[in-house]
Short mmCIF file of C-alpha atoms (C1' of nucleotides) in Angstrom, two decimals:
data_model
loop_
_atom_site.label_atom_id
_atom_site.label_comp_id
_atom_site.label_asym_id
_atom_site.label_seq_id
_atom_site.Cartn_x
_atom_site.Cartn_y
_atom_site.Cartn_z
CA MET A 28 -12.37 -4.99 2.46
CA HIS A 29 -10.70 -1.63 2.85
CA GLN A 30 -13.83 0.28 3.82
CA GLN A 31 -12.92 -0.12 7.42
CA LEU A 32 -9.69 1.86 7.24
CA GLY A 33 -11.27 4.41 4.93
CA GLU A 34 -14.04 5.02 7.37
CA VAL A 35 -11.60 5.43 10.20
CA VAL A 36 -9.84 8.12 8.18
CA LYS A 37 -13.12 9.81 7.37
CA GLU A 38 -14.35 9.83 10.94
CA ARG A 39 -11.08 11.03 12.35
CA ARG A 40 -10.87 13.76 9.73
CA SER A 41 -14.39 14.92 10.53
CA SER A 42 -13.68 15.00 14.23
CA LEU A 43 -10.78 17.33 13.49
CA HIS A 44 -13.04 19.55 11.36
CA LEU A 45 -10.93 19.09 8.26
CA THR A 46 -12.23 18.89 4.71
CA GLN A 47 -10.87 16.29 2.31
CA GLU A 48 -8.92 19.07 0.65
CA ASP A 49 -7.47 20.23 3.96
CA LEU A 50 -6.25 16.79 4.91
CA ALA A 51 -4.99 15.95 1.45
CA ASP A 52 -2.99 19.17 1.23
CA MET A 53 -1.57 18.80 4.73
CA ALA A 54 -0.61 15.19 4.11
CA GLY A 55 0.78 15.81 0.65
CA VAL A 56 -1.49 13.39 -1.15
CA ALA A 57 -3.90 14.18 -3.96
CA VAL A 58 -7.48 14.92 -3.02
CA ARG A 59 -8.51 12.40 -5.64
CA THR A 60 -6.57 9.74 -3.78
CA LEU A 61 -8.02 10.58 -0.39
CA LYS A 62 -11.55 10.50 -1.77
CA ALA A 63 -11.01 7.01 -3.09
CA ILE A 64 -9.57 5.80 0.19
CA GLU A 65 -12.42 7.18 2.27
CA VAL A 66 -15.07 5.45 0.21
CA GLY A 67 -13.18 2.17 0.30
CA LYS A 68 -12.12 2.14 -3.34
CA GLY A 69 -8.57 1.59 -4.33
CA ASN A 70 -5.75 -0.05 -2.50
CA PRO A 71 -3.57 2.60 -0.92
CA SER A 72 0.13 2.16 -0.39
CA LEU A 73 1.61 2.12 3.07
CA SER A 74 3.29 5.47 2.51
CA THR A 75 0.03 7.11 1.52
CA LEU A 76 -1.69 5.76 4.59
CA GLN A 77 1.15 6.86 6.79
CA LYS A 78 1.11 10.39 5.39
CA LEU A 79 -2.56 10.65 6.23
CA ALA A 80 -2.12 9.00 9.61
CA GLU A 81 0.60 11.46 10.52
CA VAL A 82 -1.64 14.47 9.95
CA LEU A 83 -4.48 12.76 11.77
CA GLY A 84 -2.29 12.04 14.78
CA MET A 85 -2.65 8.35 14.13
CA GLU A 86 -0.40 5.42 13.32
CA ILE A 87 -0.51 2.19 11.35
CA ARG A 88 0.01 -0.86 13.50
CA LEU A 89 0.38 -4.54 12.69
CA GLU A 90 -0.93 -6.46 15.65
CA ILE A 91 -1.79 -9.99 16.56
CA LYS A 92 -5.48 -10.47 15.94
CA LYS A 93 -7.76 -10.64 18.91
CA LEU A 94 -9.37 -14.02 18.77
CA ASN A 95 -13.07 -13.59 18.84
CA LYS A 96 -15.40 -14.07 15.99
CA MET B 29 10.49 4.26 7.47
CA HIS B 30 8.85 0.95 6.73
CA GLN B 31 11.46 -1.17 8.43
CA GLN B 32 9.32 -1.29 11.47
CA LEU B 33 6.41 -3.11 9.86
CA GLY B 34 8.78 -5.32 7.91
CA GLU B 35 10.49 -6.38 11.06
CA VAL B 36 7.19 -7.16 12.71
CA VAL B 37 6.37 -9.43 9.79
CA LYS B 38 9.77 -11.08 9.97
CA GLU B 39 9.62 -11.71 13.69
CA ARG B 40 6.09 -13.01 13.60
CA ARG B 41 6.93 -15.28 10.67
CA SER B 42 9.92 -16.68 12.51
CA SER B 43 7.93 -17.32 15.64
CA LEU B 44 5.54 -19.39 13.54
CA HIS B 45 8.48 -21.34 12.06
CA LEU B 46 7.66 -20.32 8.52
CA THR B 47 10.16 -19.59 5.77
CA GLN B 48 9.69 -16.61 3.50
CA GLU B 49 8.57 -19.01 0.82
CA ASP B 50 6.02 -20.61 3.14
CA LEU B 51 4.45 -17.33 4.11
CA ALA B 52 4.53 -15.91 0.60
CA ASP B 53 2.81 -19.00 -0.83
CA MET B 54 0.22 -19.12 1.92
CA ALA B 55 -0.54 -15.43 1.58
CA GLY B 56 -0.56 -15.45 -2.20
CA VAL B 57 2.16 -12.87 -2.64
CA ALA B 58 5.44 -13.29 -4.47
CA VAL B 59 8.45 -14.30 -2.43
CA ARG B 60 10.29 -11.42 -4.07
CA THR B 61 7.73 -9.02 -2.63
CA LEU B 62 7.86 -10.44 0.87
CA LYS B 63 11.64 -10.27 0.92
CA ALA B 64 11.53 -6.59 0.06
CA ILE B 65 8.98 -5.87 2.75
CA GLU B 66 10.93 -7.65 5.46
CA VAL B 67 14.10 -5.69 4.79
CA GLY B 68 12.19 -2.42 4.71
CA LYS B 69 12.51 -1.76 1.00
CA GLY B 70 9.59 -0.83 -1.12
CA ASN B 71 6.23 0.53 -0.19
CA PRO B 72 3.72 -2.30 0.02
CA SER B 73 0.05 -1.84 -0.75
CA LEU B 74 -2.56 -2.30 1.91
CA SER B 75 -3.84 -5.46 0.25
CA THR B 76 -0.40 -7.04 0.24
CA LEU B 77 0.06 -6.25 3.91
CA GLN B 78 -3.37 -7.59 4.71
CA LYS B 79 -2.73 -10.86 2.88
CA LEU B 80 0.38 -11.37 4.96
CA ALA B 81 -1.31 -10.28 8.16
CA GLU B 82 -4.11 -12.75 7.60
CA VAL B 83 -1.74 -15.70 7.42
CA LEU B 84 0.19 -14.41 10.40
CA GLY B 85 -2.96 -14.11 12.47
CA MET B 86 -2.50 -10.37 12.59
CA GLU B 87 -4.36 -7.27 11.48
CA ILE B 88 -3.63 -3.77 10.24
CA ARG B 89 -5.01 -1.12 12.51
CA LEU B 90 -5.17 2.65 12.25
CA GLU B 91 -5.11 4.04 15.75
CA ILE B 92 -4.75 7.36 17.46
CA LYS B 93 -1.12 7.82 18.32
CA LYS B 94 -0.10 7.47 21.91
CA LEU B 95 1.36 10.76 22.93
CA ASN B 96 4.74 10.16 24.48
CA LYS B 97 8.24 10.68 23.30
"C1'" DC C 10 -35.68 28.72 -2.89
"C1'" DT C 11 -30.32 29.94 -4.64
"C1'" DA C 12 -25.43 29.72 -4.10
"C1'" DA C 13 -21.42 27.96 -2.31
"C1'" DA C 14 -18.86 24.32 -0.30
"C1'" DA C 15 -17.80 19.70 0.07
"C1'" DA C 16 -17.83 15.11 -1.53
"C1'" DG C 17 -17.88 11.51 -5.21
"C1'" DG C 18 -16.49 9.70 -9.70
"C1'" DG C 19 -14.73 8.95 -14.96
"C1'" DC C 20 -10.75 9.11 -17.53
"C1'" DA C 21 -6.02 9.38 -19.19
"C1'" DG C 22 -1.07 9.95 -18.16
"C1'" DT C 23 2.68 9.04 -14.95
"C1'" DA C 24 4.90 6.80 -11.18
"C1'" DT C 25 5.75 2.79 -8.95
"C1'" DA C 26 4.38 -1.76 -6.62
"C1'" DA C 27 4.31 -6.67 -7.75
"C1'" DT C 28 6.24 -10.24 -10.14
"C1'" DG C 29 9.50 -13.81 -12.26
"C1'" DC C 30 14.11 -14.96 -13.16
"C1'" DA C 31 18.65 -15.36 -12.37
"C1'" DC C 32 22.25 -14.98 -9.28
"C1'" DC C 33 25.01 -14.40 -4.78
"C1'" DA C 34 25.83 -14.94 0.39
"C1'" DA C 35 25.45 -17.27 4.71
"C1'" DC C 36 24.78 -21.19 7.09
"C1'" DA C 37 24.10 -26.12 8.18
"C1'" DA C 38 24.80 -29.90 7.77
"C1'" DC C 39 27.03 -33.27 7.44
"C1'" DG D 7 35.30 -29.94 0.01
"C1'" DT D 8 29.89 -30.35 -1.87
"C1'" DT D 9 25.01 -30.08 -1.29
"C1'" DG D 10 20.75 -28.09 0.41
"C1'" DT D 11 18.18 -24.46 2.70
"C1'" DT D 12 17.16 -19.86 3.47
"C1'" DG D 13 17.49 -15.12 2.76
"C1'" DG D 14 18.83 -10.85 -0.07
"C1'" DT D 15 19.30 -8.23 -4.78
"C1'" DG D 16 19.40 -6.43 -9.80
"C1'" DC D 17 16.77 -6.20 -13.75
"C1'" DA D 18 12.84 -6.15 -17.03
"C1'" DT D 19 7.90 -6.64 -17.53
"C1'" DT D 20 3.25 -6.20 -16.02
"C1'" DA D 21 -0.20 -4.53 -12.99
"C1'" DT D 22 -1.91 -0.85 -10.63
"C1'" DA D 23 -1.67 3.21 -7.36
"C1'" DC D 24 -1.36 8.20 -7.80
"C1'" DT D 25 -2.41 12.20 -10.01
"C1'" DG D 26 -4.81 16.22 -12.46
"C1'" DC D 27 -8.71 17.66 -15.03
"C1'" DC D 28 -13.37 17.97 -15.34
"C1'" DC D 29 -18.01 17.11 -14.14
"C1'" DT D 30 -22.09 15.57 -11.09
"C1'" DT D 31 -24.19 14.95 -6.68
"C1'" DT D 32 -24.84 16.07 -2.00
"C1'" DT D 33 -24.64 19.00 1.83
"C1'" DT D 34 -24.50 23.48 4.08
"C1'" DA D 35 -25.26 28.44 4.52
"C1'" DG D 36 -27.99 32.29 3.46
#
DNA sequence: CTAAAAAGGGCAGTATAATGCACCAACAAC
DNA sequence: GTTGTTGGTGCATTATACTGCCCTTTTTAG
């Protein structure tokens, strides 16, 4: 269910040539926590996601769902 | 910091003519929790946000930030 | 191949989100 | 006025996210 967001984080992090440790340190979250998020385990809080998003140059958005499938 | 998302929830809920109790029941989250989210207090988990988003016909997205401002 | 770097995971302690309950405020009726 | 509806809050308990420590697996560099 959360794999999707985790994979987005992972791909974005890779494209920026950052290791999990790099990103975790820069975002101020534990490496252990980032690892769990990237593999789709756990249920991160909004603040944790936003800390990561900030470093990744991304943002969390709540949008009306596109209606298709 | 989280007011933004809370306000999105609140506005979308209103536009669907749902009370906080309606939405909370439909989404399977406690009314107490929804209230906190809408006024920007607390730090909801991804699963809580997704339950609400589902009922609201919305989705959580992690996107590359538009560079402006 | 070996060695190092990076990623993944188990576990236990701490911090905090989620919840129920009880209560108050604002407003609408009327 | 009272009554009902809706939204906001404090508090205590329960559930769980976050963390550090340690270890294993996988990938990368040489």
